[in-house]
């Protein structure tokens, strides 16, 4: 057999059936379900009188429209309350385990999968959510699907899929102080554009990726979709195995040894060919920030904003001009020093314990600028408990931050946590689309460190000046 | 599947699904009633009144079936509410120079054709008079311009077959039950990790 990439190995291992003229039928090992993209799929099953084929490979949680206030209180928004209740009904009717509101295991779907040991190397993982790529950090082939496909997987545990192109992202070197995993992925997307990875799956490789912790790799893989890719992966190594060992759903005893032996076969073979390769020099990276209305509109935090007049392509020029208009920013000017109203630390990109520790390290013993509202939203109940055990909420509260219950929160602004029209935020989430964090709101995406720096100063700040 | 329609031009690159239908409308548990929410924040002002300068509020959009969008249409969130809202408004095709992957898949499952044309054809379509109509034909995979010029577009052959023959994809997968059962029986490794 010719040398294969990890992407091809996982694909080959999950082919159920191939028929000419039709896409491949691919088996799915883990299906994660949340309240927003599943109700219509369950209704489809009811309409056809179908069951869920493998409830044992399906796990649900409530995160998107779920409030980040005390779970003992009822949900005030009636429509959201109905949606969350419908998830519970659907899970009960179809025999699916649901870690819903009030569960010790509740959290953002892409935080709880890895943290419970549900996500494992070599698996195919899907969810009706484009950030499913997060799970690729563990060496799984994980991608987002639409609600029709959610229904297909519920009913058959399979999906009709066409092969994607393989795209190698080679990141070598060492990150300098103040530069994080978030800056790697923001730099990649700024380099290739938000459509750059369309029809592809990224494999992140190189010494800088190997040096990342599991949670940092999740931050990188999370935003693969912002580069247009279906999925992003990191081949499993000792960091991966150490992370998984002992988690609730991890294999144990002899099964663990067998699993690790299998997982060690997964990394791409020497000499495997990729359809495309880009390289990033980690030594040269600076803290990154986005200035516009898509995640590809990013730059080193010390750079100046682009000038639309200097852009040759007319539609591209219009995009930048439109984005700067929406953001009320002037081309050619720096972003450093720009006032910020809100700081959001959370989301499936950056709400894990290491992200909270990173923000807390800067905020400890300091006060946030009185003009800034700061929200810190842990990714899951488990992250929240761990943070409490380490005394992080006290650090955040003493600094003047709002410490909330787990959920998607202001990443998607479906649950009442949102920007007011015209407000600027520095957010650790993954999308800065118009209105994403509240109608008329304006988002700068950055790392937890950069977000914490803005919280302290009230303006866009190079965190390296505060270290 | 053949239809004639005026074009509704929205020549903006990277239109994301948060613009197509903002997240706050995703709290619904139904697929219906999404047409008014299509492009809501571009289409209505703070009082909920239609913005006259937005294309969907103009006469040429009424009764039209084809949206002419910029590059990388449908990027971002995987929400299938985007094609649901577009089809409920009356769209049967979106023409662009490229589409985001998940949006393309979701569209094909909802009989919304994601039609990719080369940049020069895209430019020519943008130049058409507001009243000019084009013809879209799925069987021949072609768009016919008012001057008679025919442009072919690519489409996944299986999706085309499903759309033309009314094949339901889930029904197709269900017919492979024995292959699925055989795969499960022979699978090496950890399919059963949650049990
Ligand atoms: S945190 Fe944001 S991006 Fe992540 S799953 Fe929730 S809404 Fe989606």
XYZ file of C-alpha atoms and ligand atoms in Angstrom:
670
model
C 0.000 0.000 0.000
C 1.363 3.485 -0.814
C 2.077 5.753 2.167
C -1.113 7.271 3.530
C -1.908 10.364 5.580
C -3.827 10.009 8.830
C -6.790 11.488 6.990
C -6.787 8.669 4.451
C -6.233 6.016 7.130
C -9.301 7.133 9.034
C -11.355 7.374 5.899
C -10.371 3.884 4.729
C -11.162 2.400 8.149
C -14.725 3.735 8.092
C -15.891 2.821 4.605
C -19.076 0.772 4.934
C -20.021 0.571 1.313
C -19.001 1.954 -2.041
C -21.164 2.036 -5.111
C -20.280 3.727 -8.359
C -22.189 6.934 -8.951
C -22.840 7.457 -5.261
C -20.748 8.928 -2.462
C -19.070 6.578 0.006
C -21.127 5.352 2.921
C -19.029 6.198 5.962
C -19.507 4.848 9.485
C -19.714 7.289 12.390
C -18.280 6.268 15.765
C -19.555 9.154 17.875
C -22.506 11.464 17.311
C -22.829 14.530 19.530
C -26.175 16.271 19.659
C -27.260 19.685 20.956
C -30.570 21.507 21.252
C -30.358 23.854 18.243
C -29.680 21.640 15.225
C -31.442 18.441 16.324
C -35.196 19.048 16.878
C -36.098 18.899 13.179
C -34.012 15.720 12.789
C -35.819 13.934 15.615
C -39.117 15.096 14.109
C -38.014 13.533 10.830
C -37.459 10.189 12.606
C -40.914 10.397 14.166
C -42.508 11.200 10.814
C -40.965 8.072 9.309
C -41.391 5.864 12.337
C -37.629 5.304 12.674
C -35.541 4.615 15.768
C -32.059 5.848 16.628
C -29.845 3.036 15.404
C -27.055 3.420 17.965
C -28.187 5.407 20.999
C -25.065 4.008 22.684
C -22.882 6.015 20.264
C -24.914 9.193 20.682
C -24.565 11.782 23.444
C -26.467 15.024 23.904
C -25.926 18.218 25.854
C -27.562 21.648 26.052
C -25.256 24.573 25.406
C -26.272 27.007 22.656
C -29.539 28.557 23.783
C -28.886 27.659 27.410
C -28.545 30.534 29.904
C -25.274 30.988 31.769
C -27.126 31.805 34.960
C -27.938 29.530 37.906
C -29.259 26.239 36.409
C -31.721 25.951 39.295
C -33.634 28.933 37.861
C -36.089 28.435 34.993
C -35.134 29.656 31.497
C -36.760 33.056 31.039
C -36.800 33.051 27.230
C -39.855 30.926 26.456
C -38.743 29.862 22.999
C -35.322 28.792 24.288
C -36.958 27.015 27.225
C -39.116 25.065 24.798
C -36.110 24.117 22.689
C -34.111 22.890 25.686
C -37.162 20.950 26.943
C -37.597 19.411 23.481
C -34.041 18.072 23.617
C -34.832 16.298 26.887
C -38.035 14.856 25.421
C -36.239 13.677 22.295
C -33.427 12.064 24.270
C -35.907 10.329 26.547
C -38.083 9.103 23.668
C -35.128 7.791 21.671
C -33.029 6.461 24.550
C -30.102 8.895 24.293
C -27.928 9.921 27.225
C -28.319 13.673 27.728
C -26.031 15.756 29.882
C -28.462 18.646 30.000
C -28.891 21.671 32.178
C -28.204 20.750 35.793
C -26.050 17.729 34.870
C -22.546 17.551 36.349
C -21.325 16.799 32.822
C -23.115 19.603 30.975
C -21.047 21.937 28.841
C -20.249 23.108 25.349
C -20.472 20.043 23.162
C -16.884 20.389 21.906
C -15.544 20.803 25.413
C -17.298 17.806 26.962
C -16.522 15.303 24.183
C -12.774 15.298 24.797
C -13.002 15.958 28.517
C -15.211 12.910 29.143
C -12.937 10.731 27.038
C -15.733 10.245 24.492
C -13.553 11.534 21.665
C -10.700 9.154 20.907
C -8.037 8.834 18.209
C -9.093 7.053 15.063
C -12.793 7.779 15.518
C -15.159 9.480 13.144
C -17.050 12.134 15.107
C -19.911 14.289 13.853
C -22.216 16.898 15.325
C -24.683 19.350 13.841
C -22.169 22.076 14.452
C -19.335 23.382 12.331
C -16.808 23.458 15.191
C -16.845 19.684 15.471
C -13.359 19.968 13.956
C -12.205 20.621 17.552
C -12.220 16.868 18.225
C -9.623 16.393 15.478
C -7.031 17.517 18.016
C -7.163 13.984 19.407
C -6.558 12.381 16.034
C -10.236 11.857 15.222
C -11.823 12.643 11.869
C -14.427 15.089 13.118
C -16.647 17.361 11.090
C -19.825 19.411 11.248
C -23.008 18.373 9.468
C -26.423 19.852 8.735
C -29.704 18.792 10.298
C -30.661 16.436 7.423
C -27.385 14.630 8.004
C -28.019 14.580 11.757
C -31.178 12.669 10.908
C -29.227 10.289 8.646
C -26.719 9.518 11.387
C -29.401 9.093 14.042
C -31.229 6.627 11.826
C -28.303 4.724 10.297
C -25.053 5.693 12.100
C -23.762 6.439 8.588
C -23.274 9.365 6.233
C -22.875 9.662 2.485
C -19.582 11.483 2.006
C -17.168 12.463 -0.730
C -13.466 12.426 0.033
C -11.932 15.792 0.881
C -8.549 17.015 -0.274
C -5.633 16.663 2.140
C -4.073 19.933 3.290
C -0.900 19.933 5.351
C -0.353 22.857 7.717
C 3.267 22.700 8.780
C 4.071 24.837 11.836
C 7.669 24.735 13.007
C 9.615 26.703 15.569
C 8.820 27.921 19.071
C 6.181 30.422 20.098
C 7.539 33.511 21.818
C 6.141 34.763 25.151
C 2.644 36.208 24.792
C 1.987 34.215 21.612
C -0.433 31.288 21.870
C -2.200 28.500 19.980
C -4.963 30.967 19.105
C -2.415 33.142 17.351
C -1.254 30.186 15.241
C -4.746 29.538 13.915
C -5.617 33.216 13.436
C -2.364 33.612 11.488
C -3.182 30.595 9.295
C -6.643 31.905 8.463
C -5.318 35.406 7.751
C -2.784 33.784 5.408
C -5.077 31.481 3.404
C -8.386 33.364 3.773
C -11.674 31.999 5.078
C -12.301 30.015 1.921
C -8.691 28.801 1.671
C -9.371 25.314 2.981
C -12.671 24.682 1.185
C -13.175 21.004 0.307
C -10.092 20.106 2.357
C -9.124 18.592 5.676
C -6.180 20.135 7.503
C -3.511 18.079 9.167
C -1.540 20.272 11.553
C 2.063 19.118 11.817
C 5.476 20.290 12.865
C 7.437 20.981 16.014
C 5.254 23.881 17.150
C 2.138 21.673 17.015
C 3.886 18.803 18.823
C 4.844 21.220 21.596
C 1.218 22.244 22.201
C -0.827 20.740 25.013
C -3.985 18.820 24.123
C -6.168 21.799 24.966
C -4.051 24.121 22.838
C -4.346 21.695 19.927
C -8.121 21.854 20.375
C -7.974 25.640 20.030
C -6.134 25.245 16.734
C -8.379 22.500 15.319
C -11.522 24.308 16.495
C -11.078 27.088 13.977
C -10.338 24.855 10.968
C -13.810 25.708 9.667
C -12.897 29.396 9.773
C -10.266 28.503 7.181
C -13.015 26.800 5.154
C -11.913 23.222 5.967
C -14.345 20.457 6.894
C -12.017 19.176 9.577
C -8.593 19.626 11.124
C -6.476 16.957 12.752
C -3.367 16.413 14.809
C -1.887 12.920 14.810
C -2.005 11.324 18.252
C 1.163 11.099 20.347
C 2.071 10.715 24.014
C 0.459 14.072 24.804
C -2.808 12.652 23.433
C -2.569 9.353 25.298
C -1.733 11.067 28.596
C -4.691 13.388 28.132
C -7.186 10.571 27.521
C -5.955 8.123 30.163
C -8.316 7.810 33.091
C -11.182 9.872 31.636
C -14.673 8.486 32.261
C -15.168 6.907 28.812
C -11.524 6.021 28.139
C -10.732 2.335 27.664
C -9.235 0.663 30.719
C -6.822 -2.139 31.502
C -6.093 -4.457 28.590
C -8.496 -2.527 26.375
C -6.424 0.601 27.005
C -3.199 -1.106 25.950
C -4.855 -2.446 22.819
C -6.285 0.985 22.035
C -2.928 2.738 22.422
C -1.303 0.140 20.184
C -3.954 0.856 17.528
C -3.663 4.620 17.950
C 0.090 4.468 17.416
C -0.574 3.211 13.878
C -2.538 6.329 12.974
C 0.089 9.029 12.249
C 0.691 9.754 8.586
C 3.215 7.496 6.913
C 6.628 8.797 5.965
C 6.406 10.132 2.414
C 2.604 10.412 2.318
C 1.575 13.047 -0.210
C -0.785 15.963 0.454
C -2.811 17.875 -2.093
C -1.613 21.159 -0.634
C 0.850 22.407 1.976
C 1.334 25.723 3.734
C 4.029 26.507 6.261
C 4.025 28.845 9.213
C 7.118 29.905 11.120
C 6.126 29.903 14.792
C 9.264 31.883 15.689
C 7.948 34.854 13.716
C 4.394 34.889 15.048
C 3.057 37.804 17.050
C -0.167 38.063 19.023
C -2.938 38.231 16.400
C -6.242 40.066 16.336
C -9.073 40.331 13.829
C -10.274 43.747 12.750
C -13.088 42.894 10.342
C -16.248 40.864 9.923
C -14.840 37.472 9.082
C -12.097 35.498 10.815
C -9.780 35.840 7.820
C -9.563 39.583 8.429
C -6.813 39.235 10.997
C -3.368 40.763 11.506
C -0.517 40.996 14.015
C -1.770 43.230 16.823
C 0.915 45.825 16.108
C -0.018 46.130 12.415
C -2.058 48.849 10.744
C -5.518 48.282 9.291
C -5.646 47.594 5.559
C -6.550 50.424 3.215
C -9.319 49.405 0.829
C -8.048 51.829 -1.820
C -4.874 49.739 -2.114
C -6.749 46.475 -2.821
C -6.885 45.615 -6.523
C -9.762 43.109 -6.729
C -13.067 45.049 -6.633
C -15.156 42.540 -4.635
C -12.304 42.040 -2.167
C -11.912 45.819 -1.860
C -15.653 46.140 -1.228
C -15.496 43.441 1.473
C -12.773 45.240 3.369
C -14.454 48.620 2.974
C -17.794 47.149 4.104
C -16.137 45.487 7.096
C -14.330 48.653 8.163
C -17.597 50.584 7.819
C -19.435 48.075 9.985
C -16.620 48.145 12.534
C -16.395 51.950 12.275
C -12.635 51.785 11.754
C -10.375 53.750 9.465
C -8.005 52.028 7.030
C -4.296 52.647 7.556
C -4.649 53.338 11.294
C -3.365 51.003 14.006
C -5.826 49.018 16.124
C -3.687 49.277 19.270
C -5.289 51.727 21.676
C -8.793 51.317 20.241
C -11.405 51.436 23.043
C -13.153 48.222 24.092
C -16.495 47.955 25.918
C -16.713 44.230 26.576
C -14.300 41.343 26.989
C -15.576 37.794 26.491
C -13.463 34.872 27.653
C -15.170 31.626 26.706
C -16.505 29.483 23.778
C -15.432 26.103 22.436
C -12.227 27.768 21.208
C -10.918 29.081 24.525
C -12.978 28.099 27.589
C -10.934 25.189 28.900
C -9.063 25.212 32.162
C -5.735 26.203 30.593
C -7.414 29.149 28.862
C -8.875 30.328 32.166
C -5.526 29.880 33.900
C -3.860 31.886 31.168
C -6.308 34.795 31.537
C -6.159 34.583 35.334
C -2.358 34.734 35.303
C -2.590 38.224 33.843
C -5.598 39.409 35.866
C -4.354 38.191 39.233
C -3.924 41.071 41.671
C -4.996 43.614 39.050
C -8.269 45.420 38.329
C -10.092 45.521 35.039
C -10.633 48.942 33.543
C -13.877 50.371 34.963
C -15.197 51.047 31.464
C -15.104 47.365 30.484
C -17.648 44.620 31.165
C -15.765 41.330 31.398
C -17.492 37.940 31.137
C -15.682 34.734 31.919
C -17.662 31.653 30.887
C -16.179 28.211 31.588
C -16.737 25.635 28.845
C -18.270 22.951 31.033
C -19.329 22.060 34.546
C -16.097 20.130 34.912
C -14.002 23.134 33.867
C -15.996 25.226 36.317
C -15.365 22.800 39.177
C -11.672 22.628 38.359
C -11.434 26.413 38.217
C -13.177 26.664 41.575
C -10.768 24.158 43.072
C -7.890 26.339 41.883
C -9.429 29.570 43.184
C -9.777 31.119 39.718
C -13.291 32.573 40.218
C -11.948 34.579 43.164
C -9.175 35.986 40.979
C -11.653 36.930 38.251
C -14.167 38.436 40.680
C -11.506 40.379 42.571
C -10.368 41.827 39.266
C -13.942 42.858 38.481
C -15.008 40.122 36.029
C -18.367 38.380 35.841
C -17.938 34.603 36.409
C -20.782 32.652 34.800
C -22.246 29.173 34.273
C -21.027 27.030 31.343
C -22.447 27.419 27.837
C -21.873 29.007 24.451
C -22.927 32.354 25.853
C -21.850 35.441 23.937
C -20.042 33.399 21.287
C -23.413 33.139 19.539
C -25.559 35.465 21.667
C -28.601 33.181 21.647
C -29.064 33.059 25.396
C -29.262 36.724 26.360
C -25.480 37.247 26.792
C -24.782 39.778 24.050
C -23.263 43.029 22.837
C -25.352 46.159 22.481
C -25.385 47.859 19.053
C -22.104 49.659 18.427
C -20.210 48.040 21.304
C -16.701 46.689 20.759
C -15.539 43.470 22.321
C -12.336 41.518 22.435
C -13.532 37.912 22.375
C -11.749 34.586 22.626
C -14.418 32.910 20.493
C -14.145 32.047 16.809
C -16.497 34.257 14.805
C -16.624 37.988 14.254
C -19.403 38.027 11.665
C -21.727 41.035 11.662
C -24.090 40.726 14.601
C -22.670 37.383 15.722
C -22.299 38.545 19.334
C -25.426 40.700 19.319
C -27.074 42.828 16.662
C -24.809 45.744 15.740
C -22.017 44.433 18.000
C -18.376 44.583 16.843
C -15.973 41.782 17.640
C -12.185 41.596 17.713
C -11.098 37.947 17.989
C -7.955 37.204 19.975
C -6.334 34.890 22.522
C -7.289 34.746 26.219
C -4.075 36.627 27.037
C -4.855 39.429 24.589
C -8.448 39.533 25.851
C -7.267 39.812 29.453
C -4.864 42.595 28.465
C -7.752 44.573 26.925
C -9.799 43.973 30.065
C -7.092 45.622 32.161
C -6.443 48.616 29.949
C -9.843 49.167 28.316
C -8.203 49.362 24.898
C -6.720 46.944 22.371
C -3.354 46.146 23.919
C -0.239 44.188 23.047
C -0.133 41.734 25.947
C 3.665 41.599 25.724
C 3.793 45.075 27.273
C 2.093 43.690 30.407
C 4.045 40.455 30.862
C -36.002 20.693 -13.008
C -36.091 23.730 -15.273
C -37.027 27.251 -14.345
C -36.753 30.807 -15.615
C -36.092 33.677 -13.283
C -34.784 37.164 -12.821
C -31.599 37.457 -10.760
C -31.374 38.950 -7.298
C -27.808 40.289 -7.127
C -26.066 40.364 -3.767
C -22.465 40.707 -4.950
C -20.742 40.438 -1.586
C -17.975 37.921 -0.900
C -18.052 35.526 2.055
C -21.701 35.933 3.007
C -21.922 33.803 6.136
C -24.906 31.864 7.428
C -25.199 34.240 10.401
C -26.199 36.903 7.840
C -28.478 34.521 5.931
C -30.347 33.848 9.163
C -29.163 35.325 12.466
C -28.620 32.915 15.357
C -31.380 34.326 17.519
C -33.912 32.796 15.112
C -32.493 29.305 15.621
C -34.399 28.733 18.840
C -37.249 27.307 16.818
C -37.925 23.572 16.801
C -39.634 23.744 13.400
C -38.340 24.077 9.833
C -41.178 26.394 8.857
C -41.773 30.120 9.043
C -38.192 31.166 8.295
C -38.799 33.236 5.131
C -39.258 36.510 7.013
C -36.031 35.882 8.924
C -33.947 35.542 5.763
C -31.167 38.194 5.830
C -33.107 39.769 8.690
C -30.476 42.223 9.918
C -29.714 43.441 6.387
C -33.377 43.506 5.424
C -35.108 45.252 8.333
C -34.250 48.276 10.450
C -34.256 48.439 14.238
C -38.047 48.949 14.201
C -38.570 45.880 12.029
C -39.420 48.001 8.959
C -38.055 46.893 5.561
C -34.971 48.834 4.463
C -35.900 50.056 0.952
C -32.324 49.936 -0.338
C -31.851 46.242 0.442
C -32.310 44.109 -2.660
C -34.782 41.618 -1.149
C -37.149 44.509 -0.462
C -37.111 45.679 -4.071
C -39.600 44.690 -6.778
C -37.044 42.661 -8.737
C -36.713 40.205 -5.847
C -40.420 39.434 -5.710
C -41.143 36.130 -7.380
C -37.467 35.634 -8.272
C -35.856 32.218 -7.811
C -32.149 32.923 -8.278
C -29.790 34.694 -5.899
C -26.519 35.932 -7.436
C -24.008 36.093 -4.590
C -20.286 36.771 -4.147
C -17.517 34.240 -3.603
C -17.565 31.607 -0.800
C -21.278 31.930 -0.157
C -22.653 30.259 2.987
C -19.469 30.130 5.044
C -19.512 29.793 8.814
C -22.108 27.953 10.850
C -23.533 24.628 9.645
C -27.142 25.703 10.279
C -29.482 24.116 7.735
C -31.863 26.923 8.617
C -29.971 28.900 5.926
C -31.214 26.856 2.943
C -34.597 26.440 4.640
C -34.981 30.238 4.836
C -33.729 30.743 1.272
C -36.120 28.186 -0.231
C -39.053 29.438 1.827
C -38.453 32.899 0.397
C -38.702 31.351 -3.054
C -35.099 30.764 -4.098
C -34.362 27.612 -6.064
C -30.733 28.374 -6.906
C -27.815 30.460 -5.715
C -25.148 31.370 -8.256
C -21.640 32.175 -7.047
C -18.000 31.564 -7.891
C -17.722 29.169 -4.909
C -19.644 27.825 -1.918
C -18.672 26.749 1.569
C -18.765 22.942 1.924
C -21.448 22.432 4.545
C -23.784 24.993 2.991
C -23.435 23.271 -0.372
C -24.366 19.894 1.117
C -27.270 21.352 3.075
C -28.581 23.115 -0.042
C -28.540 20.007 -2.186
C -30.604 18.228 0.450
C -33.228 20.952 0.174
C -33.502 21.252 -3.610
C -31.610 24.547 -3.605
C -29.048 24.429 -6.407
C -25.577 25.784 -5.543
C -24.430 26.821 -9.012
C -20.744 27.581 -9.469
C -19.797 29.672 -12.505
C -16.408 31.050 -13.602
C -15.631 34.667 -12.594
C -16.183 36.039 -16.108
C -19.680 34.515 -16.295
C -20.377 35.830 -12.815
C -19.326 39.268 -14.036
C -21.574 38.986 -17.096
C -24.559 37.991 -14.931
C -23.958 41.008 -12.706
C -24.174 43.252 -15.781
C -27.638 42.018 -16.817
C -30.583 44.401 -16.831
C -32.832 44.088 -13.763
C -35.634 42.522 -15.816
C -33.466 40.041 -17.699
C -34.246 36.405 -16.981
C -32.025 33.360 -17.164
C -33.032 29.728 -17.487
C -31.641 27.069 -15.178
C -31.849 23.438 -16.220
C -30.596 20.716 -13.913
C -30.757 17.834 -16.392
C -28.304 19.543 -18.765
C -26.576 21.327 -15.837
C -26.820 24.590 -17.672
C -27.657 28.238 -17.202
C -28.916 30.038 -20.315
C -28.278 33.774 -20.475
C -30.705 36.177 -22.196
C -28.396 36.357 -25.243
C -28.734 32.599 -25.688
C -25.294 31.773 -24.345
C -25.303 28.494 -22.413
C -23.000 27.935 -19.460
C -22.565 24.512 -17.913
C -22.165 24.087 -14.167
C -20.811 21.175 -12.130
C -22.990 19.257 -9.701
C -22.474 16.095 -7.709
C -23.932 13.314 -9.904
C -25.581 11.542 -6.994
C -27.280 14.727 -5.781
C -28.438 15.405 -9.323
C -29.882 11.903 -9.567
C -31.664 12.314 -6.211
C -33.119 15.680 -7.190
C -34.275 14.604 -10.641
C -35.648 11.216 -9.615
C -37.022 12.290 -6.245
C -34.734 9.825 -4.439
C -34.617 10.385 -0.733
C -31.066 10.043 0.622
C -32.057 8.598 3.952
C -34.147 5.976 2.199
C -31.104 5.158 0.050
C -28.864 4.736 3.113
C -31.460 2.591 4.886
C -31.382 0.166 1.958
C -27.740 -0.547 2.875
C -28.732 -2.044 6.210
C -26.963 -5.336 5.612
C -23.692 -3.593 4.736
C -23.967 -1.453 7.888
C -24.652 -4.494 10.067
C -21.713 -6.339 8.494
C -19.426 -3.379 9.118
C -20.467 -3.227 12.763
C -19.914 -6.940 13.173
C -16.387 -6.856 11.770
C -15.236 -3.554 13.100
C -11.904 -3.780 14.876
C -11.578 -1.466 17.813
C -13.748 0.726 19.820
C -17.159 1.225 18.323
C -18.611 0.329 21.680
C -16.806 2.856 23.808
C -19.988 4.438 25.152
C -21.709 1.218 26.140
S -19.156 28.074 21.707
Fe -19.794 29.174 19.893
S -18.804 28.183 18.177
Fe -18.654 26.828 19.953
S -20.363 25.416 19.749
Fe -21.044 27.131 21.022
S -21.917 28.611 19.598
Fe -20.769 27.159 18.385
